[in-house]
Structure formats: C-alpha cells, structure tokens
Amino acid sequence: VRSHAARGRWPAGDGRVQAQGAGPGRTAPADSNGYSDIPDDSSLEPVKEPALFAVNLGWDLSLPLGSTADFTDQFSVQGFSIEVRYLGLGNLELGGLVAWHTLAQKGYSTTTDDTGTVTVSGTTVHELSSNPLLFRARYSFRQGPRPDKVGQLIPYVVAGFGGARALRRVDFGIDRYSTESWHWALGPEAGIELPVGPAALNLAARFNYLFETGSAPEQLYMNFVVGVSLE
C-alpha cells in the first residue's frame, strides 16, 4: 500500500478518525479546524507489486525454409511452446523456452535403392519433428515501470541460444526410415505484447536455425507465434 512519507495533518471528515493501533470503535478527536495528527487510512488503496516471473504459452505455426523446405515444404499448424521468464531486471528479461514443432508432407515419389538397380514408386510421407530447448534474453521497449498499462503495445526482441532435437522420418508404403539427431540451435525473435489486465497477448515471429551435425543436415524454419503471458 502507499505509505505517508512525513507526519502531517489530515482532514478528519466528521471530526473523528480511528487511532492507529486502536481497536474497533476507538477514535481520536480532531481539533477545532477539523484536522487530526493521525491519518485516516480508510482512503488508502492497495498497490499491485510487479511480479517476478511470467509464463508464456504459445501456439507456434511453422514455415519451412532452405534445406528443410527441400525435405518438406508444407506450412504447419502443429506446434506449441512454453516459456518461463524472470522479470526482476527492468526492461531485460531472462528465461528459457521449450517447444515442439512438426512439419509433414505427403506426396507421390520415386526412390532408387543404394545399389541403383531397383526403383520403386509410391506414396511417401516426409515428417520433421523438432524440439528446441533455448536460453533466452528478451528486451522490452516499455515506456514506464511495470506493471504495464492495459492496452499499451509493447514491442520486444529476443536472442535465443541452446540445443534442439530433430527427428526426420520417411514413410514409404510399409517401410519407415528415420534419423534422430541433436543440434546447436539459434532462435532470434521479434514481437509485440498487449497487456489486457492480469494477462498479456503477444504476436511474434521466430527464426529457428539448427546447425549441421556430422550425421544430419542443417534445419531452417520460421515460427509465427500467437501466445498469452501470465504473471
């Protein structure tokens, strides 16, 4: 609550205010001008303290790029992310994110075996499942102290670094071929946040780059995130 910084004199209303530390019904009289040395705390309002942590739940839409689009080029709506952020550093927020994204494509193709002597044609399904695990540093361009004003748009940028698991799978008829690999990963992001009371809505674009490993190619794709943040 708001506190009085200095001792002063307050209007006593009807000439009587409740004494500090007194029980119900005990009051202190005002002087002849209607003022008292004891403040009337009945008009004080609680002030919400800024939260130290926030949890963001995101629906991640995925658009494959580069070598990932060569494997599967279909836009995907199968994805989500969970982020926890520490808010006690002003405009700078630190946290971690875990996500699950799936990109899949079904089509007709022709495949030749390793010997080059057998060619098979049929329906194939290409699927990439990715699980980024990122440490994130976020900077919010807010205009004043938290908690933020309801309805005020707050742009932000994020630098993300960590690792990611990638599972590439090809279904060809009754046969299935899969490769699992772990990659170093980058996840820069830019977005806007809109406070709506105890929660905030956010829209963001995130670029995922999974570095090439000795056994698996690099992966590149964009996320378009629709999320809600709770403090």
Tab-separated table of N, CA and C in Angstrom, residues 57-226:
chain	number	residue	atom	x	y	z
A	57	LEU	N	2.520	-19.115	-22.915
A	57	LEU	CA	2.072	-20.282	-23.672
A	57	LEU	C	1.828	-19.843	-25.106
A	58	GLY	N	2.462	-20.528	-26.063
A	58	GLY	CA	2.381	-20.101	-27.449
A	58	GLY	C	1.905	-21.198	-28.384
A	59	TRP	N	1.107	-20.793	-29.361
A	59	TRP	CA	0.738	-21.668	-30.484
A	59	TRP	C	1.682	-21.299	-31.616
A	60	ASP	N	2.551	-22.245	-32.012
A	60	ASP	CA	3.607	-21.976	-32.973
A	60	ASP	C	3.248	-22.543	-34.346
A	61	LEU	N	3.061	-21.670	-35.320
A	61	LEU	CA	2.867	-22.065	-36.707
A	61	LEU	C	4.232	-22.068	-37.394
A	62	SER	N	4.490	-23.040	-38.267
A	62	SER	CA	5.826	-23.226	-38.813
A	62	SER	C	5.848	-23.148	-40.333
A	63	LEU	N	6.859	-22.436	-40.851
A	63	LEU	CA	7.080	-22.310	-42.291
A	63	LEU	C	8.488	-22.800	-42.595
A	64	PRO	N	8.651	-23.925	-43.317
A	64	PRO	CA	9.994	-24.445	-43.622
A	64	PRO	C	10.738	-23.561	-44.609
A	65	LEU	N	12.065	-23.499	-44.455
A	65	LEU	CA	12.929	-22.716	-45.328
A	65	LEU	C	14.143	-23.554	-45.728
A	66	GLY	N	14.827	-23.146	-46.807
A	66	GLY	CA	16.104	-23.746	-47.180
A	66	GLY	C	16.064	-25.247	-47.312
A	67	SER	N	17.037	-25.927	-46.683
A	67	SER	CA	17.149	-27.382	-46.780
A	67	SER	C	15.958	-28.088	-46.138
A	68	THR	N	15.330	-27.455	-45.158
A	68	THR	CA	14.132	-28.065	-44.563
A	68	THR	C	12.987	-28.090	-45.570
A	69	ALA	N	12.848	-27.025	-46.357
A	69	ALA	CA	11.806	-26.990	-47.382
A	69	ALA	C	12.067	-28.012	-48.485
A	70	ASP	N	13.340	-28.394	-48.693
A	70	ASP	CA	13.637	-29.459	-49.663
A	70	ASP	C	13.119	-30.812	-49.176
A	71	PHE	N	13.044	-30.958	-47.852
A	71	PHE	CA	12.564	-32.218	-47.280
A	71	PHE	C	11.049	-32.216	-47.139
A	72	THR	N	10.497	-31.133	-46.621
A	72	THR	CA	9.041	-30.953	-46.513
A	72	THR	C	8.733	-29.471	-46.634
A	73	ASP	N	7.905	-29.102	-47.600
A	73	ASP	CA	7.666	-27.673	-47.859
A	73	ASP	C	6.259	-27.215	-47.477
A	74	GLN	N	5.583	-27.958	-46.631
A	74	GLN	CA	4.222	-27.610	-46.236
A	74	GLN	C	4.203	-26.752	-44.972
A	75	PHE	N	3.379	-25.695	-45.001
A	75	PHE	CA	3.144	-24.880	-43.807
A	75	PHE	C	2.446	-25.733	-42.754
A	76	SER	N	2.846	-25.585	-41.496
A	76	SER	CA	2.326	-26.448	-40.432
A	76	SER	C	1.711	-25.624	-39.310
A	77	VAL	N	0.611	-26.137	-38.757
A	77	VAL	CA	-0.032	-25.523	-37.587
A	77	VAL	C	0.157	-26.397	-36.345
A	78	GLN	N	1.001	-27.417	-36.451
A	78	GLN	CA	1.223	-28.335	-35.335
A	78	GLN	C	2.452	-27.904	-34.551
A	79	GLY	N	2.242	-27.134	-33.510
A	79	GLY	CA	3.363	-26.712	-32.694
A	79	GLY	C	2.924	-25.892	-31.498
A	80	PHE	N	3.702	-25.949	-30.437
A	80	PHE	CA	3.439	-25.131	-29.257
A	80	PHE	C	4.760	-24.873	-28.541
A	81	SER	N	4.757	-23.882	-27.665
A	81	SER	CA	5.948	-23.547	-26.884
A	81	SER	C	5.538	-23.098	-25.492
A	82	ILE	N	6.436	-23.321	-24.533
A	82	ILE	CA	6.259	-22.874	-23.156
A	82	ILE	C	7.523	-22.136	-22.746
A	83	GLU	N	7.349	-20.919	-22.232
A	83	GLU	CA	8.487	-20.102	-21.823
A	83	GLU	C	8.268	-19.592	-20.408
A	84	VAL	N	9.338	-19.590	-19.611
A	84	VAL	CA	9.328	-19.004	-18.271
A	84	VAL	C	10.367	-17.884	-18.261
A	85	ARG	N	9.969	-16.666	-17.786
A	85	ARG	CA	10.855	-15.508	-17.790
A	85	ARG	C	10.975	-14.914	-16.383
A	86	TYR	N	12.176	-14.437	-16.067
A	86	TYR	CA	12.413	-13.682	-14.834
A	86	TYR	C	12.311	-12.205	-15.156
A	87	LEU	N	11.508	-11.438	-14.395
A	87	LEU	CA	11.172	-10.061	-14.728
A	87	LEU	C	11.830	-9.030	-13.818
A	88	GLY	N	12.743	-9.433	-12.980
A	88	GLY	CA	13.283	-8.522	-11.973
A	88	GLY	C	14.448	-7.672	-12.423
A	89	LEU	N	14.702	-7.554	-13.738
A	89	LEU	CA	15.846	-6.790	-14.238
A	89	LEU	C	15.419	-5.611	-15.102
A	90	GLY	N	14.261	-5.050	-14.837
A	90	GLY	CA	13.788	-3.915	-15.621
A	90	GLY	C	13.314	-4.350	-16.998
A	91	ASN	N	13.808	-3.670	-18.031
A	91	ASN	CA	13.393	-3.994	-19.398
A	91	ASN	C	14.019	-5.283	-19.914
A	92	LEU	N	15.068	-5.753	-19.261
A	92	LEU	CA	15.720	-7.004	-19.651
A	92	LEU	C	15.084	-8.169	-18.905
A	93	GLU	N	14.713	-9.217	-19.641
A	93	GLU	CA	14.082	-10.400	-19.046
A	93	GLU	C	14.835	-11.637	-19.507
A	94	LEU	N	15.144	-12.529	-18.566
A	94	LEU	CA	15.881	-13.757	-18.865
A	94	LEU	C	14.987	-14.964	-18.613
A	95	GLY	N	15.150	-15.991	-19.441
A	95	GLY	CA	14.305	-17.169	-19.256
A	95	GLY	C	14.717	-18.318	-20.146
A	96	GLY	N	13.838	-19.302	-20.199
A	96	GLY	CA	14.075	-20.492	-21.009
A	96	GLY	C	12.806	-20.903	-21.728
A	97	LEU	N	12.980	-21.529	-22.886
A	97	LEU	CA	11.855	-21.942	-23.729
A	97	LEU	C	12.042	-23.376	-24.175
A	98	VAL	N	10.964	-24.144	-24.159
A	98	VAL	CA	10.934	-25.480	-24.745
A	98	VAL	C	9.762	-25.520	-25.717
A	99	ALA	N	9.973	-26.141	-26.881
A	99	ALA	CA	8.939	-26.127	-27.921
A	99	ALA	C	8.880	-27.477	-28.619
A	100	TRP	N	7.762	-27.726	-29.258
A	100	TRP	CA	7.562	-28.923	-30.081
A	100	TRP	C	6.937	-28.486	-31.396
A	101	HIS	N	7.601	-28.827	-32.514
A	101	HIS	CA	7.130	-28.455	-33.845
A	101	HIS	C	7.159	-29.675	-34.761
A	102	THR	N	6.117	-29.819	-35.558
A	102	THR	CA	6.052	-30.909	-36.529
A	102	THR	C	5.692	-30.349	-37.895
A	103	LEU	N	6.507	-30.711	-38.904
A	103	LEU	CA	6.243	-30.347	-40.295
A	103	LEU	C	6.141	-31.641	-41.095
A	104	ALA	N	5.097	-31.800	-41.895
A	104	ALA	CA	4.885	-33.044	-42.631
A	104	ALA	C	4.370	-32.750	-44.031
A	105	GLN	N	4.699	-33.657	-44.937
A	105	GLN	CA	4.264	-33.536	-46.323
A	105	GLN	C	4.007	-34.925	-46.895
A	106	LYS	N	2.869	-35.064	-47.557
A	106	LYS	CA	2.515	-36.325	-48.200
A	106	LYS	C	2.485	-36.123	-49.713
A	107	GLY	N	3.066	-37.084	-50.444
A	107	GLY	CA	3.099	-36.952	-51.900
A	107	GLY	C	3.484	-38.259	-52.574
A	108	TYR	N	3.625	-38.180	-53.890
A	108	TYR	CA	3.989	-39.341	-54.698
A	108	TYR	C	5.416	-39.139	-55.190
A	109	SER	N	6.266	-40.172	-55.023
A	109	SER	CA	7.659	-40.029	-55.436
A	109	SER	C	8.213	-41.364	-55.884
A	110	THR	N	9.402	-41.286	-56.472
A	110	THR	CA	10.123	-42.461	-56.948
A	110	THR	C	11.457	-42.536	-56.223
A	111	THR	N	11.788	-43.729	-55.717
A	111	THR	CA	13.006	-43.929	-54.945
A	111	THR	C	13.813	-45.075	-55.534
A	112	THR	N	15.128	-44.866	-55.603
A	112	THR	CA	16.047	-45.901	-56.078
A	112	THR	C	16.900	-46.366	-54.908
A	113	ASP	N	17.097	-47.702	-54.794
A	113	ASP	CA	17.865	-48.227	-53.665
A	113	ASP	C	19.345	-47.900	-53.819
A	114	ASP	N	20.134	-48.271	-52.801
A	114	ASP	CA	21.552	-47.921	-52.774
A	114	ASP	C	22.338	-48.573	-53.903
A	115	THR	N	21.903	-49.697	-54.402
A	115	THR	CA	22.630	-50.379	-55.484
A	115	THR	C	22.363	-49.747	-56.846
A	116	GLY	N	21.280	-48.984	-56.940
A	116	GLY	CA	20.939	-48.357	-58.211
A	116	GLY	C	20.255	-49.278	-59.191
A	117	THR	N	19.850	-50.429	-58.716
A	117	THR	CA	19.241	-51.416	-59.624
A	117	THR	C	17.737	-51.567	-59.429
A	118	VAL	N	17.211	-51.107	-58.304
A	118	VAL	CA	15.791	-51.259	-58.002
A	118	VAL	C	15.174	-49.882	-57.800
A	119	THR	N	14.111	-49.602	-58.550
A	119	THR	CA	13.391	-48.337	-58.434
A	119	THR	C	11.953	-48.619	-58.038
A	120	VAL	N	11.496	-47.903	-57.032
A	120	VAL	CA	10.149	-48.105	-56.503
A	120	VAL	C	9.424	-46.762	-56.503
A	121	SER	N	8.173	-46.784	-56.948
A	121	SER	CA	7.341	-45.584	-56.939
A	121	SER	C	6.153	-45.796	-56.015
A	122	GLY	N	5.736	-44.719	-55.358
A	122	GLY	CA	4.583	-44.834	-54.466
A	122	GLY	C	4.377	-43.579	-53.652
A	123	THR	N	3.441	-43.667	-52.730
A	123	THR	CA	3.119	-42.541	-51.857
A	123	THR	C	4.088	-42.489	-50.689
A	124	THR	N	4.610	-41.319	-50.425
A	124	THR	CA	5.546	-41.138	-49.313
A	124	THR	C	5.040	-40.038	-48.374
A	125	VAL	N	5.456	-40.132	-47.121
A	125	VAL	CA	5.190	-39.097	-46.120
A	125	VAL	C	6.525	-38.690	-45.513
A	126	HIS	N	6.870	-37.402	-45.662
A	126	HIS	CA	8.065	-36.845	-45.046
A	126	HIS	C	7.641	-36.066	-43.806
A	127	GLU	N	8.302	-36.317	-42.699
A	127	GLU	CA	7.939	-35.636	-41.446
A	127	GLU	C	9.189	-35.227	-40.699
A	128	LEU	N	9.203	-33.985	-40.248
A	128	LEU	CA	10.275	-33.468	-39.408
A	128	LEU	C	9.674	-33.040	-38.078
A	129	SER	N	10.178	-33.614	-36.992
A	129	SER	CA	9.761	-33.228	-35.645
A	129	SER	C	10.953	-32.581	-34.956
A	130	SER	N	10.758	-31.361	-34.447
A	130	SER	CA	11.846	-30.598	-33.837
A	130	SER	C	11.455	-30.158	-32.437
A	131	ASN	N	12.433	-30.220	-31.510
A	131	ASN	CA	12.206	-29.824	-30.119
A	131	ASN	C	13.314	-28.884	-29.653
A	132	PRO	N	13.185	-27.578	-29.902
A	132	PRO	CA	14.189	-26.618	-29.416
A	132	PRO	C	14.138	-26.463	-27.896
A	133	LEU	N	15.320	-26.313	-27.291
A	133	LEU	CA	15.476	-26.012	-25.864
A	133	LEU	C	16.420	-24.811	-25.791
A	134	LEU	N	15.886	-23.621	-25.523
A	134	LEU	CA	16.649	-22.399	-25.689
A	134	LEU	C	16.714	-21.567	-24.413
A	135	PHE	N	17.888	-21.024	-24.125
A	135	PHE	CA	18.034	-19.951	-23.149
A	135	PHE	C	17.774	-18.643	-23.882
A	136	ARG	N	16.976	-17.740	-23.284
A	136	ARG	CA	16.540	-16.541	-24.000
A	136	ARG	C	16.754	-15.284	-23.158
A	137	ALA	N	17.225	-14.244	-23.837
A	137	ALA	CA	17.342	-12.908	-23.245
A	137	ALA	C	16.423	-11.987	-24.037
A	138	ARG	N	15.475	-11.367	-23.362
A	138	ARG	CA	14.449	-10.551	-24.018
A	138	ARG	C	14.552	-9.108	-23.538
A	139	TYR	N	14.454	-8.178	-24.497
A	139	TYR	CA	14.440	-6.750	-24.155
A	139	TYR	C	13.119	-6.157	-24.611
A	140	SER	N	12.362	-5.591	-23.657
A	140	SER	CA	11.062	-4.994	-23.950
A	140	SER	C	11.185	-3.475	-23.989
A	141	PHE	N	10.624	-2.843	-25.024
A	141	PHE	CA	10.696	-1.393	-25.183
A	141	PHE	C	9.482	-0.743	-24.512
A	142	ARG	N	9.369	-0.934	-23.194
A	142	ARG	CA	8.250	-0.347	-22.459
A	142	ARG	C	8.550	1.100	-22.097
A	143	GLN	N	7.485	1.888	-21.930
A	143	GLN	CA	7.607	3.318	-21.693
A	143	GLN	C	7.671	3.685	-20.212
A	144	GLY	N	7.234	2.818	-19.348
A	144	GLY	CA	7.202	3.131	-17.927
A	144	GLY	C	7.462	1.887	-17.098
A	145	PRO	N	7.357	2.017	-15.788
A	145	PRO	CA	7.602	0.867	-14.914
A	145	PRO	C	6.485	-0.158	-15.019
A	146	ARG	N	6.785	-1.401	-14.693
A	146	ARG	CA	5.779	-2.432	-14.619
A	146	ARG	C	4.994	-2.275	-13.310
A	147	PRO	N	3.737	-2.756	-13.221
A	147	PRO	CA	3.007	-3.451	-14.280
A	147	PRO	C	2.602	-2.527	-15.419
A	148	ASP	N	2.543	-3.068	-16.638
A	148	ASP	CA	2.299	-2.258	-17.821
A	148	ASP	C	0.839	-1.819	-17.904
A	149	LYS	N	0.643	-0.693	-18.548
A	149	LYS	CA	-0.690	-0.142	-18.724
A	149	LYS	C	-1.511	-1.014	-19.658
A	150	VAL	N	-2.755	-1.282	-19.296
A	150	VAL	CA	-3.638	-2.103	-20.123
A	150	VAL	C	-3.858	-1.423	-21.471
A	151	GLY	N	-3.722	-2.190	-22.555
A	151	GLY	CA	-3.958	-1.669	-23.892
A	151	GLY	C	-2.762	-1.027	-24.554
A	152	GLN	N	-1.614	-0.954	-23.873
A	152	GLN	CA	-0.426	-0.320	-24.443
A	152	GLN	C	0.419	-1.369	-25.167
A	153	LEU	N	0.685	-1.174	-26.453
A	153	LEU	CA	1.502	-2.107	-27.217
A	153	LEU	C	2.966	-1.979	-26.814
A	154	ILE	N	3.600	-3.128	-26.536
A	154	ILE	CA	4.993	-3.143	-26.098
A	154	ILE	C	5.795	-4.020	-27.064
A	155	PRO	N	6.607	-3.433	-27.945
A	155	PRO	CA	7.458	-4.246	-28.826
A	155	PRO	C	8.629	-4.848	-28.049
A	156	TYR	N	9.145	-5.957	-28.535
A	156	TYR	CA	10.278	-6.598	-27.872
A	156	TYR	C	11.097	-7.395	-28.881
A	157	VAL	N	12.354	-7.662	-28.516
A	157	VAL	CA	13.238	-8.518	-29.307
A	157	VAL	C	13.858	-9.548	-28.368
A	158	VAL	N	14.219	-10.702	-28.937
A	158	VAL	CA	14.744	-11.808	-28.138
A	158	VAL	C	15.957	-12.410	-28.842
A	159	ALA	N	16.989	-12.713	-28.065
A	159	ALA	CA	18.110	-13.519	-28.534
A	159	ALA	C	18.020	-14.877	-27.848
A	160	GLY	N	18.009	-15.953	-28.626
A	160	GLY	CA	17.886	-17.298	-28.061
A	160	GLY	C	18.989	-18.210	-28.548
A	161	PHE	N	19.536	-19.017	-27.629
A	161	PHE	CA	20.598	-19.967	-27.975
A	161	PHE	C	20.444	-21.216	-27.131
A	162	GLY	N	20.714	-22.371	-27.732
A	162	GLY	CA	20.629	-23.628	-26.991
A	162	GLY	C	20.811	-24.819	-27.903
A	163	GLY	N	19.992	-25.835	-27.688
A	163	GLY	CA	20.067	-27.059	-28.479
A	163	GLY	C	18.693	-27.452	-28.981
A	164	ALA	N	18.671	-28.435	-29.880
A	164	ALA	CA	17.399	-28.905	-30.425
A	164	ALA	C	17.549	-30.354	-30.883
A	165	ARG	N	16.506	-31.113	-30.649
A	165	ARG	CA	16.427	-32.479	-31.156
A	165	ARG	C	15.631	-32.444	-32.449
A	166	ALA	N	16.116	-33.157	-33.467
A	166	ALA	CA	15.412	-33.244	-34.746
A	166	ALA	C	15.234	-34.709	-35.127
A	167	LEU	N	14.015	-35.066	-35.501
A	167	LEU	CA	13.706	-36.423	-35.951
A	167	LEU	C	13.141	-36.328	-37.359
A	168	ARG	N	13.897	-36.864	-38.333
A	168	ARG	CA	13.458	-36.893	-39.727
A	168	ARG	C	12.956	-38.306	-40.027
A	169	ARG	N	11.745	-38.368	-40.603
A	169	ARG	CA	11.137	-39.674	-40.868
A	169	ARG	C	10.542	-39.683	-42.271
A	170	VAL	N	10.745	-40.817	-42.961
A	170	VAL	CA	10.168	-41.021	-44.283
A	170	VAL	C	9.393	-42.335	-44.264
A	171	ASP	N	8.088	-42.262	-44.528
A	171	ASP	CA	7.246	-43.457	-44.658
A	171	ASP	C	7.022	-43.710	-46.143
A	172	PHE	N	7.388	-44.922	-46.574
A	172	PHE	CA	7.254	-45.296	-47.984
A	172	PHE	C	6.553	-46.658	-48.024
A	173	GLY	N	5.229	-46.608	-48.250
A	173	GLY	CA	4.463	-47.857	-48.191
A	173	GLY	C	4.479	-48.402	-46.781
A	174	ILE	N	4.952	-49.638	-46.652
A	174	ILE	CA	5.028	-50.270	-45.330
A	174	ILE	C	6.395	-50.066	-44.686
A	175	ASP	N	7.292	-49.396	-45.377
A	175	ASP	CA	8.640	-49.165	-44.853
A	175	ASP	C	8.736	-47.788	-44.212
A	176	ARG	N	9.575	-47.692	-43.194
A	176	ARG	CA	9.808	-46.421	-42.498
A	176	ARG	C	11.301	-46.248	-42.270
A	177	TYR	N	11.796	-45.052	-42.605
A	177	TYR	CA	13.191	-44.708	-42.395
A	177	TYR	C	13.232	-43.462	-41.525
A	178	SER	N	14.004	-43.506	-40.454
A	178	SER	CA	14.051	-42.358	-39.542
A	178	SER	C	15.478	-42.093	-39.096
A	179	THR	N	15.759	-40.816	-38.848
A	179	THR	CA	17.066	-40.376	-38.360
A	179	THR	C	16.858	-39.366	-37.250
A	180	GLU	N	17.464	-39.610	-36.098
A	180	GLU	CA	17.373	-38.698	-34.962
A	180	GLU	C	18.724	-38.043	-34.731
A	181	SER	N	18.728	-36.740	-34.445
A	181	SER	CA	19.990	-36.024	-34.249
A	181	SER	C	19.787	-34.862	-33.290
A	182	TRP	N	20.894	-34.428	-32.690
A	182	TRP	CA	20.896	-33.263	-31.805
A	182	TRP	C	21.755	-32.172	-32.426
A	183	HIS	N	21.299	-30.929	-32.327
A	183	HIS	CA	21.947	-29.796	-32.974
A	183	HIS	C	22.100	-28.640	-31.998
A	184	TRP	N	23.156	-27.826	-32.198
A	184	TRP	CA	23.164	-26.490	-31.602
A	184	TRP	C	22.125	-25.656	-32.337
A	185	ALA	N	21.482	-24.734	-31.634
A	185	ALA	CA	20.370	-24.012	-32.249
A	185	ALA	C	20.366	-22.546	-31.851
A	186	LEU	N	19.911	-21.706	-32.801
A	186	LEU	CA	19.662	-20.292	-32.563
A	186	LEU	C	18.175	-20.028	-32.754
A	187	GLY	N	17.635	-19.074	-31.963
A	187	GLY	CA	16.213	-18.746	-32.081
A	187	GLY	C	15.922	-17.279	-31.854
A	188	PRO	N	16.423	-16.360	-32.700
A	188	PRO	CA	16.069	-14.935	-32.544
A	188	PRO	C	14.586	-14.702	-32.813
A	189	GLU	N	14.032	-13.696	-32.151
A	189	GLU	CA	12.584	-13.444	-32.233
A	189	GLU	C	12.300	-11.956	-32.098
A	190	ALA	N	11.238	-11.503	-32.733
A	190	ALA	CA	10.737	-10.141	-32.565
A	190	ALA	C	9.226	-10.207	-32.467
A	191	GLY	N	8.646	-9.358	-31.606
A	191	GLY	CA	7.193	-9.418	-31.435
A	191	GLY	C	6.646	-8.203	-30.722
A	192	ILE	N	5.351	-8.244	-30.466
A	192	ILE	CA	4.664	-7.200	-29.704
A	192	ILE	C	3.794	-7.864	-28.645
A	193	GLU	N	3.634	-7.165	-27.519
A	193	GLU	CA	2.825	-7.668	-26.406
A	193	GLU	C	1.748	-6.641	-26.082
A	194	LEU	N	0.553	-7.129	-25.760
A	194	LEU	CA	-0.582	-6.260	-25.438
A	194	LEU	C	-1.149	-6.653	-24.079
A	195	PRO	N	-0.880	-5.874	-23.009
A	195	PRO	CA	-1.455	-6.180	-21.694
A	195	PRO	C	-2.971	-6.042	-21.712
A	196	VAL	N	-3.659	-7.010	-21.117
A	196	VAL	CA	-5.124	-6.999	-21.043
A	196	VAL	C	-5.558	-7.359	-19.624
A	197	GLY	N	-5.046	-6.651	-18.655
A	197	GLY	CA	-5.373	-6.943	-17.272
A	197	GLY	C	-4.320	-7.848	-16.659
A	198	PRO	N	-4.724	-8.955	-16.041
A	198	PRO	CA	-3.744	-9.835	-15.409
A	198	PRO	C	-2.930	-10.645	-16.397
A	199	ALA	N	-3.293	-10.639	-17.672
A	199	ALA	CA	-2.586	-11.389	-18.704
A	199	ALA	C	-2.154	-10.430	-19.812
A	200	ALA	N	-1.388	-10.975	-20.773
A	200	ALA	CA	-0.965	-10.189	-21.933
A	200	ALA	C	-0.985	-11.095	-23.153
A	201	LEU	N	-1.458	-10.565	-24.266
A	201	LEU	CA	-1.444	-11.281	-25.534
A	201	LEU	C	-0.189	-10.888	-26.305
A	202	ASN	N	0.350	-11.830	-27.088
A	202	ASN	CA	1.530	-11.485	-27.870
A	202	ASN	C	1.511	-12.165	-29.232
A	203	LEU	N	2.085	-11.454	-30.207
A	203	LEU	CA	2.301	-11.958	-31.560
A	203	LEU	C	3.784	-11.837	-31.849
A	204	ALA	N	4.380	-12.887	-32.445
A	204	ALA	CA	5.822	-12.867	-32.651
A	204	ALA	C	6.198	-13.691	-33.870
A	205	ALA	N	7.388	-13.395	-34.396
A	205	ALA	CA	7.999	-14.189	-35.459
A	205	ALA	C	9.357	-14.657	-34.950
A	206	ARG	N	9.620	-15.961	-35.035
A	206	ARG	CA	10.865	-16.545	-34.531
A	206	ARG	C	11.551	-17.338	-35.651
A	207	PHE	N	12.843	-17.122	-35.818
A	207	PHE	CA	13.625	-17.854	-36.804
A	207	PHE	C	14.405	-18.959	-36.105
A	208	ASN	N	14.226	-20.194	-36.542
A	208	ASN	CA	14.922	-21.334	-35.954
A	208	ASN	C	16.017	-21.814	-36.905
A	209	TYR	N	17.242	-21.834	-36.400
A	209	TYR	CA	18.363	-22.351	-37.186
A	209	TYR	C	19.049	-23.443	-36.383
A	210	LEU	N	18.974	-24.667	-36.883
A	210	LEU	CA	19.630	-25.813	-36.266
A	210	LEU	C	20.891	-26.116	-37.075
A	211	PHE	N	22.048	-26.012	-36.443
A	211	PHE	CA	23.314	-26.177	-37.140
A	211	PHE	C	23.495	-27.610	-37.645
A	212	GLU	N	24.202	-27.734	-38.756
A	212	GLU	CA	24.511	-29.047	-39.313
A	212	GLU	C	25.387	-29.833	-38.349
A	213	THR	N	25.125	-31.131	-38.255
A	213	THR	CA	25.961	-32.031	-37.469
A	213	THR	C	26.642	-33.020	-38.417
A	214	GLY	N	27.465	-33.887	-37.845
A	214	GLY	CA	28.171	-34.846	-38.687
A	214	GLY	C	27.262	-35.833	-39.385
A	215	SER	N	26.066	-36.073	-38.814
A	215	SER	CA	25.176	-37.088	-39.372
A	215	SER	C	23.860	-36.525	-39.899
A	216	ALA	N	23.636	-35.214	-39.757
A	216	ALA	CA	22.352	-34.652	-40.167
A	216	ALA	C	22.552	-33.251	-40.740
A	217	PRO	N	21.746	-32.875	-41.730
A	217	PRO	CA	21.870	-31.545	-42.330
A	217	PRO	C	21.295	-30.468	-41.415
A	218	GLU	N	21.592	-29.219	-41.753
A	218	GLU	CA	21.017	-28.099	-41.028
A	218	GLU	C	19.511	-28.049	-41.245
A	219	GLN	N	18.818	-27.393	-40.314
A	219	GLN	CA	17.369	-27.204	-40.431
A	219	GLN	C	17.056	-25.721	-40.244
A	220	LEU	N	16.176	-25.210	-41.114
A	220	LEU	CA	15.781	-23.807	-41.036
A	220	LEU	C	14.272	-23.707	-41.189
A	221	TYR	N	13.633	-22.985	-40.282
A	221	TYR	CA	12.209	-22.714	-40.437
A	221	TYR	C	11.807	-21.543	-39.543
A	222	MET	N	10.693	-20.910	-39.922
A	222	MET	CA	10.143	-19.791	-39.178
A	222	MET	C	8.964	-20.266	-38.333
A	223	ASN	N	8.811	-19.623	-37.177
A	223	ASN	CA	7.598	-19.771	-36.363
A	223	ASN	C	6.848	-18.448	-36.344
A	224	PHE	N	5.538	-18.516	-36.481
A	224	PHE	CA	4.650	-17.380	-36.261
A	224	PHE	C	3.830	-17.731	-35.032
A	225	VAL	N	4.038	-16.976	-33.952
A	225	VAL	CA	3.563	-17.363	-32.621
A	225	VAL	C	2.398	-16.491	-32.192
A	226	VAL	N	1.344	-17.133	-31.723
A	226	VAL	CA	0.226	-16.466	-31.065
A	226	VAL	C	0.216	-16.971	-29.628
